[in-house]
Amino acid sequence: MTGARPTRVAGAGRVLVALYAVFAVAATSRATYQLVTKASEAPVAYALSAFAAAVYVVATVALARPGPRARAVASAAVGTELAGVLVVGTLSLVRPDWFPDDTVWSRYGMGYGLVPLVLPLLGAWWLATRRGAGAGRG
Amino acid sequence: MVSVLVVLAGAALVGLTLLGAAFAVVGRGLDLGPFVLAAVAEVVLLVQLVVAVVRLAGGERPESPVLVLSYLAAALLILPVAVFWALGERSRWSNAIMAVAGGGVLAMVARLWDLWPA
């Protein structure tokens, strides 16, 4: 953690990091469950779940850290999530036969209370506001 | 899982989520309330972990013991980390952090109930 640094994430951003962290844990647990118990049933869907979980972990760490490099990583991770939830969400509705079981991103994350759709939007909004506000703080 | 413990943990976690959210909305700063509820939930979950280990040792078998234990471990980890993360923030957002953690652990407890009904 980066608690002592002057540029540490504060305020609402801290809540966003907490949201991401909780969701990263939940998505990782779910993906592990799917892969351990029934990997052969829907390998593509479960591999996708594992990939999504990894992206949430990366986004959590990157959002929590200060600096331009972390910012770039966070942007990439958040972009990947948004693309993932939109593409997989749409495909799961148009071609349900491709996804015999739910992934985190199926039906725009409906199985997770739409959190997978809301999180990257919040993340993108946060990164965009910080660019303006944080110019002088580095 | 033990029904009584699930209900107790669930009540503490629902309380934590609602209280944290309410404090965040009214703009209250760092407050002891959410931490007390988080501590209650954590103790109940610890008892649940001990019971689960004893039951597993006694030969009871849920669909996947490894998953039950890893979910319990993950659920136990979230609240202490959230307390640490919230203490670094003295504003209303400390309460929002505790609310988020409470909601997350609540979802994991529901999942645990699926994995190993009483």
PDB file of C-alpha atoms in Angstrom:
ATOM      1  CA  MET A   1       0.000   0.000   0.000  1.00  0.00           C
ATOM      2  CA  THR A   2       1.023   3.603  -0.486  1.00  0.00           C
ATOM      3  CA  GLY A   3      -0.452   5.042   2.700  1.00  0.00           C
ATOM      4  CA  ALA A   4       2.438   7.381   3.635  1.00  0.00           C
ATOM      5  CA  ARG A   5       2.946   9.084   0.276  1.00  0.00           C
ATOM      6  CA  PRO A   6       1.694  12.620  -0.105  1.00  0.00           C
ATOM      7  CA  THR A   7       0.103  11.756  -3.456  1.00  0.00           C
ATOM      8  CA  ARG A   8      -1.769   8.779  -2.071  1.00  0.00           C
ATOM      9  CA  VAL A   9      -5.289   8.261  -3.281  1.00  0.00           C
ATOM     10  CA  ALA A  10      -7.786  10.064  -1.044  1.00  0.00           C
ATOM     11  CA  GLY A  11     -11.473  10.832  -0.690  1.00  0.00           C
ATOM     12  CA  ALA A  12     -13.905   9.254  -3.101  1.00  0.00           C
ATOM     13  CA  GLY A  13     -11.017   7.593  -4.936  1.00  0.00           C
ATOM     14  CA  ARG A  14     -10.376   5.484  -1.867  1.00  0.00           C
ATOM     15  CA  VAL A  15     -13.938   4.186  -2.047  1.00  0.00           C
ATOM     16  CA  LEU A  16     -13.429   3.338  -5.709  1.00  0.00           C
ATOM     17  CA  VAL A  17     -10.305   1.345  -4.833  1.00  0.00           C
ATOM     18  CA  ALA A  18     -12.266  -0.455  -2.093  1.00  0.00           C
ATOM     19  CA  LEU A  19     -15.053  -1.280  -4.573  1.00  0.00           C
ATOM     20  CA  TYR A  20     -12.526  -2.603  -7.062  1.00  0.00           C
ATOM     21  CA  ALA A  21     -10.735  -4.637  -4.384  1.00  0.00           C
ATOM     22  CA  VAL A  22     -13.927  -6.284  -3.162  1.00  0.00           C
ATOM     23  CA  PHE A  23     -14.987  -7.039  -6.715  1.00  0.00           C
ATOM     24  CA  ALA A  24     -11.532  -8.391  -7.587  1.00  0.00           C
ATOM     25  CA  VAL A  25     -11.780 -10.814  -4.656  1.00  0.00           C
ATOM     26  CA  ALA A  26     -15.332 -11.829  -5.626  1.00  0.00           C
ATOM     27  CA  ALA A  27     -14.495 -12.327  -9.315  1.00  0.00           C
ATOM     28  CA  THR A  28     -11.339 -14.301  -8.478  1.00  0.00           C
ATOM     29  CA  SER A  29     -13.244 -16.562  -6.082  1.00  0.00           C
ATOM     30  CA  ARG A  30     -15.976 -17.147  -8.648  1.00  0.00           C
ATOM     31  CA  ALA A  31     -13.523 -17.894 -11.453  1.00  0.00           C
ATOM     32  CA  THR A  32     -11.587 -20.288  -9.219  1.00  0.00           C
ATOM     33  CA  TYR A  33     -14.822 -22.019  -8.279  1.00  0.00           C
ATOM     34  CA  GLN A  34     -15.833 -22.429 -11.923  1.00  0.00           C
ATOM     35  CA  LEU A  35     -12.405 -23.640 -13.026  1.00  0.00           C
ATOM     36  CA  VAL A  36     -11.971 -26.058 -10.116  1.00  0.00           C
ATOM     37  CA  THR A  37     -15.416 -27.656 -10.209  1.00  0.00           C
ATOM     38  CA  LYS A  38     -16.422 -27.657 -13.860  1.00  0.00           C
ATOM     39  CA  ALA A  39     -13.654 -26.435 -16.143  1.00  0.00           C
ATOM     40  CA  SER A  40     -14.607 -28.906 -18.875  1.00  0.00           C
ATOM     41  CA  GLU A  41     -18.239 -27.753 -19.147  1.00  0.00           C
ATOM     42  CA  ALA A  42     -17.542 -24.322 -20.571  1.00  0.00           C
ATOM     43  CA  PRO A  43     -13.792 -23.741 -20.887  1.00  0.00           C
ATOM     44  CA  VAL A  44     -14.141 -20.532 -22.902  1.00  0.00           C
ATOM     45  CA  ALA A  45     -16.595 -18.929 -20.473  1.00  0.00           C
ATOM     46  CA  TYR A  46     -14.519 -19.847 -17.425  1.00  0.00           C
ATOM     47  CA  ALA A  47     -11.223 -18.795 -18.988  1.00  0.00           C
ATOM     48  CA  LEU A  48     -12.915 -15.473 -19.707  1.00  0.00           C
ATOM     49  CA  SER A  49     -14.027 -15.224 -16.067  1.00  0.00           C
ATOM     50  CA  ALA A  50     -10.441 -15.832 -14.938  1.00  0.00           C
ATOM     51  CA  PHE A  51      -9.155 -13.204 -17.363  1.00  0.00           C
ATOM     52  CA  ALA A  52     -11.752 -10.704 -16.138  1.00  0.00           C
ATOM     53  CA  ALA A  53     -10.766 -11.400 -12.525  1.00  0.00           C
ATOM     54  CA  ALA A  54      -7.098 -10.767 -13.358  1.00  0.00           C
ATOM     55  CA  VAL A  55      -7.990  -7.439 -14.991  1.00  0.00           C
ATOM     56  CA  TYR A  56      -9.897  -6.354 -11.853  1.00  0.00           C
ATOM     57  CA  VAL A  57      -6.880  -7.212  -9.689  1.00  0.00           C
ATOM     58  CA  VAL A  58      -4.565  -5.170 -11.947  1.00  0.00           C
ATOM     59  CA  ALA A  59      -7.027  -2.242 -11.967  1.00  0.00           C
ATOM     60  CA  THR A  60      -7.300  -2.291  -8.152  1.00  0.00           C
ATOM     61  CA  VAL A  61      -3.548  -2.104  -7.631  1.00  0.00           C
ATOM     62  CA  ALA A  62      -3.025   0.494 -10.361  1.00  0.00           C
ATOM     63  CA  LEU A  63      -5.821   2.748  -9.081  1.00  0.00           C
ATOM     64  CA  ALA A  64      -4.402   2.597  -5.546  1.00  0.00           C
ATOM     65  CA  ARG A  65      -0.914   3.684  -6.607  1.00  0.00           C
ATOM     66  CA  PRO A  66       0.188   7.224  -7.421  1.00  0.00           C
ATOM     67  CA  GLY A  67       2.190   8.250 -10.465  1.00  0.00           C
ATOM     68  CA  PRO A  68       1.811   8.400 -14.235  1.00  0.00           C
ATOM     69  CA  ARG A  69       2.783   4.774 -14.817  1.00  0.00           C
ATOM     70  CA  ALA A  70       0.108   3.447 -12.456  1.00  0.00           C
ATOM     71  CA  ARG A  71      -2.313   5.838 -14.141  1.00  0.00           C
ATOM     72  CA  ALA A  72      -1.518   4.405 -17.569  1.00  0.00           C
ATOM     73  CA  VAL A  73      -1.925   0.839 -16.312  1.00  0.00           C
ATOM     74  CA  ALA A  74      -5.192   1.773 -14.615  1.00  0.00           C
ATOM     75  CA  SER A  75      -6.501   3.364 -17.812  1.00  0.00           C
ATOM     76  CA  ALA A  76      -5.614   0.271 -19.827  1.00  0.00           C
ATOM     77  CA  ALA A  77      -7.248  -2.043 -17.282  1.00  0.00           C
ATOM     78  CA  VAL A  78     -10.401   0.066 -17.032  1.00  0.00           C
ATOM     79  CA  GLY A  79     -10.582   0.269 -20.851  1.00  0.00           C
ATOM     80  CA  THR A  80     -10.213  -3.510 -21.097  1.00  0.00           C
ATOM     81  CA  GLU A  81     -13.053  -3.957 -18.613  1.00  0.00           C
ATOM     82  CA  LEU A  82     -15.347  -1.599 -20.449  1.00  0.00           C
ATOM     83  CA  ALA A  83     -14.594  -3.260 -23.811  1.00  0.00           C
ATOM     84  CA  GLY A  84     -14.978  -6.690 -22.214  1.00  0.00           C
ATOM     85  CA  VAL A  85     -18.326  -6.039 -20.588  1.00  0.00           C
ATOM     86  CA  LEU A  86     -19.714  -4.373 -23.737  1.00  0.00           C
ATOM     87  CA  VAL A  87     -18.450  -6.985 -26.228  1.00  0.00           C
ATOM     88  CA  VAL A  88     -19.130 -10.068 -24.100  1.00  0.00           C
ATOM     89  CA  GLY A  89     -22.379  -8.587 -22.811  1.00  0.00           C
ATOM     90  CA  THR A  90     -23.646  -8.020 -26.356  1.00  0.00           C
ATOM     91  CA  LEU A  91     -22.396 -11.382 -27.655  1.00  0.00           C
ATOM     92  CA  SER A  92     -24.017 -13.216 -24.747  1.00  0.00           C
ATOM     93  CA  LEU A  93     -27.367 -11.741 -25.772  1.00  0.00           C
ATOM     94  CA  VAL A  94     -26.944 -12.162 -29.549  1.00  0.00           C
ATOM     95  CA  ARG A  95     -25.260 -15.582 -29.478  1.00  0.00           C
ATOM     96  CA  PRO A  96     -26.170 -17.216 -26.155  1.00  0.00           C
ATOM     97  CA  ASP A  97     -25.005 -20.589 -27.497  1.00  0.00           C
ATOM     98  CA  TRP A  98     -21.397 -19.330 -27.374  1.00  0.00           C
ATOM     99  CA  PHE A  99     -21.701 -18.924 -23.602  1.00  0.00           C
ATOM    100  CA  PRO A 100     -23.215 -22.085 -22.097  1.00  0.00           C
ATOM    101  CA  ASP A 101     -22.556 -20.667 -18.632  1.00  0.00           C
ATOM    102  CA  ASP A 102     -22.325 -17.170 -17.220  1.00  0.00           C
ATOM    103  CA  THR A 103     -19.127 -15.179 -17.123  1.00  0.00           C
ATOM    104  CA  VAL A 104     -18.652 -12.044 -15.046  1.00  0.00           C
ATOM    105  CA  TRP A 105     -19.369 -10.013 -18.191  1.00  0.00           C
ATOM    106  CA  SER A 106     -22.369 -11.973 -19.541  1.00  0.00           C
ATOM    107  CA  ARG A 107     -25.534  -9.895 -20.031  1.00  0.00           C
ATOM    108  CA  TYR A 108     -23.532  -6.785 -19.091  1.00  0.00           C
ATOM    109  CA  GLY A 109     -22.812  -8.241 -15.670  1.00  0.00           C
ATOM    110  CA  MET A 110     -26.456  -8.743 -14.709  1.00  0.00           C
ATOM    111  CA  GLY A 111     -25.492 -11.712 -12.528  1.00  0.00           C
ATOM    112  CA  TYR A 112     -23.395  -9.322 -10.437  1.00  0.00           C
ATOM    113  CA  GLY A 113     -25.947  -6.536 -10.116  1.00  0.00           C
ATOM    114  CA  LEU A 114     -24.519  -4.721 -13.153  1.00  0.00           C
ATOM    115  CA  VAL A 115     -21.442  -3.865 -11.067  1.00  0.00           C
ATOM    116  CA  PRO A 116     -19.148  -4.995 -13.937  1.00  0.00           C
ATOM    117  CA  LEU A 117     -20.739  -2.340 -16.170  1.00  0.00           C
ATOM    118  CA  VAL A 118     -20.748   0.430 -13.558  1.00  0.00           C
ATOM    119  CA  LEU A 119     -17.187  -0.115 -12.258  1.00  0.00           C
ATOM    120  CA  PRO A 120     -15.282   0.739 -15.468  1.00  0.00           C
ATOM    121  CA  LEU A 121     -17.511   3.790 -16.002  1.00  0.00           C
ATOM    122  CA  LEU A 122     -16.727   4.981 -12.466  1.00  0.00           C
ATOM    123  CA  GLY A 123     -13.060   4.161 -13.017  1.00  0.00           C
ATOM    124  CA  ALA A 124     -12.918   6.091 -16.295  1.00  0.00           C
ATOM    125  CA  TRP A 125     -14.711   9.045 -14.709  1.00  0.00           C
ATOM    126  CA  TRP A 126     -12.303   9.025 -11.788  1.00  0.00           C
ATOM    127  CA  LEU A 127      -9.216   8.849 -14.013  1.00  0.00           C
ATOM    128  CA  ALA A 128     -10.575  11.684 -16.167  1.00  0.00           C
ATOM    129  CA  THR A 129     -11.285  13.993 -13.191  1.00  0.00           C
ATOM    130  CA  ARG A 130      -7.908  13.278 -11.651  1.00  0.00           C
ATOM    131  CA  ARG A 131      -6.152  14.322 -14.844  1.00  0.00           C
ATOM    132  CA  GLY A 132      -7.653  17.791 -14.526  1.00  0.00           C
ATOM    133  CA  ALA A 133      -7.402  18.161 -10.767  1.00  0.00           C
ATOM    134  CA  GLY A 134      -4.085  16.418 -10.309  1.00  0.00           C
ATOM    135  CA  ALA A 135      -2.021  18.294 -12.906  1.00  0.00           C
ATOM    136  CA  GLY A 136      -0.230  20.363 -10.284  1.00  0.00           C
ATOM    137  CA  ARG A 137       0.136  17.583  -7.730  1.00  0.00           C
ATOM    138  CA  GLY A 138       1.848  15.144 -10.091  1.00  0.00           C
TER     139      GLY A 138
ATOM    140  CA  MET B   1     -22.517 -23.398   7.309  1.00  0.00           C
ATOM    141  CA  VAL B   2     -24.363 -22.926  10.603  1.00  0.00           C
ATOM    142  CA  SER B   3     -27.709 -21.156  10.111  1.00  0.00           C
ATOM    143  CA  VAL B   4     -27.495 -19.143  13.329  1.00  0.00           C
ATOM    144  CA  LEU B   5     -24.029 -17.883  12.457  1.00  0.00           C
ATOM    145  CA  VAL B   6     -25.066 -17.024   8.902  1.00  0.00           C
ATOM    146  CA  VAL B   7     -28.029 -15.015  10.235  1.00  0.00           C
ATOM    147  CA  LEU B   8     -25.841 -13.256  12.817  1.00  0.00           C
ATOM    148  CA  ALA B   9     -23.121 -12.433  10.303  1.00  0.00           C
ATOM    149  CA  GLY B  10     -25.757 -11.387   7.771  1.00  0.00           C
ATOM    150  CA  ALA B  11     -27.442  -9.048  10.260  1.00  0.00           C
ATOM    151  CA  ALA B  12     -24.139  -7.423  11.239  1.00  0.00           C
ATOM    152  CA  LEU B  13     -23.146  -7.037   7.574  1.00  0.00           C
ATOM    153  CA  VAL B  14     -26.497  -5.591   6.498  1.00  0.00           C
ATOM    154  CA  GLY B  15     -26.218  -3.184   9.442  1.00  0.00           C
ATOM    155  CA  LEU B  16     -22.670  -2.279   8.455  1.00  0.00           C
ATOM    156  CA  THR B  17     -23.658  -1.620   4.842  1.00  0.00           C
ATOM    157  CA  LEU B  18     -26.680   0.521   5.774  1.00  0.00           C
ATOM    158  CA  LEU B  19     -24.976   2.428   8.589  1.00  0.00           C
ATOM    159  CA  GLY B  20     -21.840   3.080   6.519  1.00  0.00           C
ATOM    160  CA  ALA B  21     -23.912   4.271   3.569  1.00  0.00           C
ATOM    161  CA  ALA B  22     -26.087   6.470   5.802  1.00  0.00           C
ATOM    162  CA  PHE B  23     -23.062   8.064   7.508  1.00  0.00           C
ATOM    163  CA  ALA B  24     -21.453   8.687   4.118  1.00  0.00           C
ATOM    164  CA  VAL B  25     -24.619  10.320   2.787  1.00  0.00           C
ATOM    165  CA  VAL B  26     -25.057  12.662   5.777  1.00  0.00           C
ATOM    166  CA  GLY B  27     -21.362  13.534   5.642  1.00  0.00           C
ATOM    167  CA  ARG B  28     -20.298  12.130   8.991  1.00  0.00           C
ATOM    168  CA  GLY B  29     -16.555  11.656   9.460  1.00  0.00           C
ATOM    169  CA  LEU B  30     -14.678   8.631  10.754  1.00  0.00           C
ATOM    170  CA  ASP B  31     -17.019   6.892  13.207  1.00  0.00           C
ATOM    171  CA  LEU B  32     -16.757   3.951  15.571  1.00  0.00           C
ATOM    172  CA  GLY B  33     -20.173   2.462  14.636  1.00  0.00           C
ATOM    173  CA  PRO B  34     -19.242   0.748  11.369  1.00  0.00           C
ATOM    174  CA  PHE B  35     -16.032  -0.604  12.921  1.00  0.00           C
ATOM    175  CA  VAL B  36     -17.953  -2.199  15.792  1.00  0.00           C
ATOM    176  CA  LEU B  37     -20.361  -3.906  13.355  1.00  0.00           C
ATOM    177  CA  ALA B  38     -17.419  -5.047  11.226  1.00  0.00           C
ATOM    178  CA  ALA B  39     -15.763  -6.498  14.339  1.00  0.00           C
ATOM    179  CA  VAL B  40     -18.966  -8.380  15.249  1.00  0.00           C
ATOM    180  CA  ALA B  41     -19.226  -9.824  11.722  1.00  0.00           C
ATOM    181  CA  GLU B  42     -15.547 -10.762  11.769  1.00  0.00           C
ATOM    182  CA  VAL B  43     -15.843 -12.635  15.094  1.00  0.00           C
ATOM    183  CA  VAL B  44     -18.920 -14.539  13.864  1.00  0.00           C
ATOM    184  CA  LEU B  45     -17.120 -15.468  10.640  1.00  0.00           C
ATOM    185  CA  LEU B  46     -14.095 -16.630  12.638  1.00  0.00           C
ATOM    186  CA  VAL B  47     -16.353 -18.909  14.713  1.00  0.00           C
ATOM    187  CA  GLN B  48     -17.859 -20.129  11.436  1.00  0.00           C
ATOM    188  CA  LEU B  49     -14.387 -20.919  10.125  1.00  0.00           C
ATOM    189  CA  VAL B  50     -13.551 -22.946  13.235  1.00  0.00           C
ATOM    190  CA  VAL B  51     -16.861 -24.834  12.974  1.00  0.00           C
ATOM    191  CA  ALA B  52     -16.255 -25.508   9.278  1.00  0.00           C
ATOM    192  CA  VAL B  53     -12.759 -26.869   9.950  1.00  0.00           C
ATOM    193  CA  VAL B  54     -14.051 -29.110  12.766  1.00  0.00           C
ATOM    194  CA  ARG B  55     -16.857 -30.411  10.541  1.00  0.00           C
ATOM    195  CA  LEU B  56     -14.504 -31.079   7.659  1.00  0.00           C
ATOM    196  CA  ALA B  57     -12.149 -32.905  10.010  1.00  0.00           C
ATOM    197  CA  GLY B  58     -15.136 -34.917  11.226  1.00  0.00           C
ATOM    198  CA  GLY B  59     -15.764 -36.189   7.712  1.00  0.00           C
ATOM    199  CA  GLU B  60     -18.551 -33.888   6.458  1.00  0.00           C
ATOM    200  CA  ARG B  61     -18.111 -33.053   2.816  1.00  0.00           C
ATOM    201  CA  PRO B  62     -19.593 -30.086   0.933  1.00  0.00           C
ATOM    202  CA  GLU B  63     -19.270 -30.168  -2.866  1.00  0.00           C
ATOM    203  CA  SER B  64     -15.876 -28.536  -2.661  1.00  0.00           C
ATOM    204  CA  PRO B  65     -14.182 -28.173   0.754  1.00  0.00           C
ATOM    205  CA  VAL B  66     -11.289 -26.202  -0.734  1.00  0.00           C
ATOM    206  CA  LEU B  67     -13.673 -23.591  -2.087  1.00  0.00           C
ATOM    207  CA  VAL B  68     -15.596 -23.271   1.165  1.00  0.00           C
ATOM    208  CA  LEU B  69     -12.344 -22.648   3.015  1.00  0.00           C
ATOM    209  CA  SER B  70     -11.004 -20.213   0.418  1.00  0.00           C
ATOM    210  CA  TYR B  71     -14.286 -18.256   0.407  1.00  0.00           C
ATOM    211  CA  LEU B  72     -14.225 -18.113   4.210  1.00  0.00           C
ATOM    212  CA  ALA B  73     -10.597 -17.006   4.183  1.00  0.00           C
ATOM    213  CA  ALA B  74     -11.306 -14.318   1.569  1.00  0.00           C
ATOM    214  CA  ALA B  75     -14.365 -13.101   3.485  1.00  0.00           C
ATOM    215  CA  LEU B  76     -12.295 -12.920   6.693  1.00  0.00           C
ATOM    216  CA  LEU B  77      -9.594 -10.926   4.917  1.00  0.00           C
ATOM    217  CA  ILE B  78     -11.822  -8.185   3.470  1.00  0.00           C
ATOM    218  CA  LEU B  79     -13.007  -6.482   6.682  1.00  0.00           C
ATOM    219  CA  PRO B  80      -9.595  -6.005   8.364  1.00  0.00           C
ATOM    220  CA  VAL B  81      -8.169  -4.660   5.097  1.00  0.00           C
ATOM    221  CA  ALA B  82     -11.180  -2.345   4.788  1.00  0.00           C
ATOM    222  CA  VAL B  83     -10.642  -1.053   8.359  1.00  0.00           C
ATOM    223  CA  PHE B  84      -7.009  -0.319   7.520  1.00  0.00           C
ATOM    224  CA  TRP B  85      -8.039   1.380   4.274  1.00  0.00           C
ATOM    225  CA  ALA B  86     -10.827   3.393   5.974  1.00  0.00           C
ATOM    226  CA  LEU B  87      -8.555   4.607   8.808  1.00  0.00           C
ATOM    227  CA  GLY B  88      -6.390   6.324   6.190  1.00  0.00           C
ATOM    228  CA  GLU B  89      -9.370   8.473   5.278  1.00  0.00           C
ATOM    229  CA  ARG B  90     -10.886  10.680   7.964  1.00  0.00           C
ATOM    230  CA  SER B  91     -13.764  12.027   5.881  1.00  0.00           C
ATOM    231  CA  ARG B  92     -17.234  10.667   5.137  1.00  0.00           C
ATOM    232  CA  TRP B  93     -15.622   8.336   2.610  1.00  0.00           C
ATOM    233  CA  SER B  94     -14.247   6.177   5.423  1.00  0.00           C
ATOM    234  CA  ASN B  95     -17.863   5.171   6.099  1.00  0.00           C
ATOM    235  CA  ALA B  96     -18.486   4.510   2.399  1.00  0.00           C
ATOM    236  CA  ILE B  97     -15.443   2.209   2.351  1.00  0.00           C
ATOM    237  CA  MET B  98     -16.851   0.211   5.286  1.00  0.00           C
ATOM    238  CA  ALA B  99     -20.258   0.020   3.536  1.00  0.00           C
ATOM    239  CA  VAL B 100     -18.660  -1.336   0.358  1.00  0.00           C
ATOM    240  CA  ALA B 101     -16.724  -3.945   2.330  1.00  0.00           C
ATOM    241  CA  GLY B 102     -19.868  -4.958   4.236  1.00  0.00           C
ATOM    242  CA  GLY B 103     -21.819  -5.448   1.004  1.00  0.00           C
ATOM    243  CA  GLY B 104     -18.991  -7.462  -0.523  1.00  0.00           C
ATOM    244  CA  VAL B 105     -18.644  -9.796   2.448  1.00  0.00           C
ATOM    245  CA  LEU B 106     -22.437 -10.162   2.566  1.00  0.00           C
ATOM    246  CA  ALA B 107     -22.388 -11.409  -1.048  1.00  0.00           C
ATOM    247  CA  MET B 108     -19.607 -13.861  -0.169  1.00  0.00           C
ATOM    248  CA  VAL B 109     -21.567 -15.183   2.835  1.00  0.00           C
ATOM    249  CA  ALA B 110     -24.574 -15.744   0.536  1.00  0.00           C
ATOM    250  CA  ARG B 111     -22.302 -17.647  -1.852  1.00  0.00           C
ATOM    251  CA  LEU B 112     -20.945 -19.731   1.044  1.00  0.00           C
ATOM    252  CA  TRP B 113     -24.489 -20.654   1.944  1.00  0.00           C
ATOM    253  CA  ASP B 114     -24.941 -21.920  -1.644  1.00  0.00           C
ATOM    254  CA  LEU B 115     -21.706 -23.889  -1.465  1.00  0.00           C
ATOM    255  CA  TRP B 116     -22.523 -25.560   1.818  1.00  0.00           C
ATOM    256  CA  PRO B 117     -26.160 -25.284   2.970  1.00  0.00           C
ATOM    257  CA  ALA B 118     -26.626 -26.040   6.667  1.00  0.00           C
TER     258      ALA B 118
END
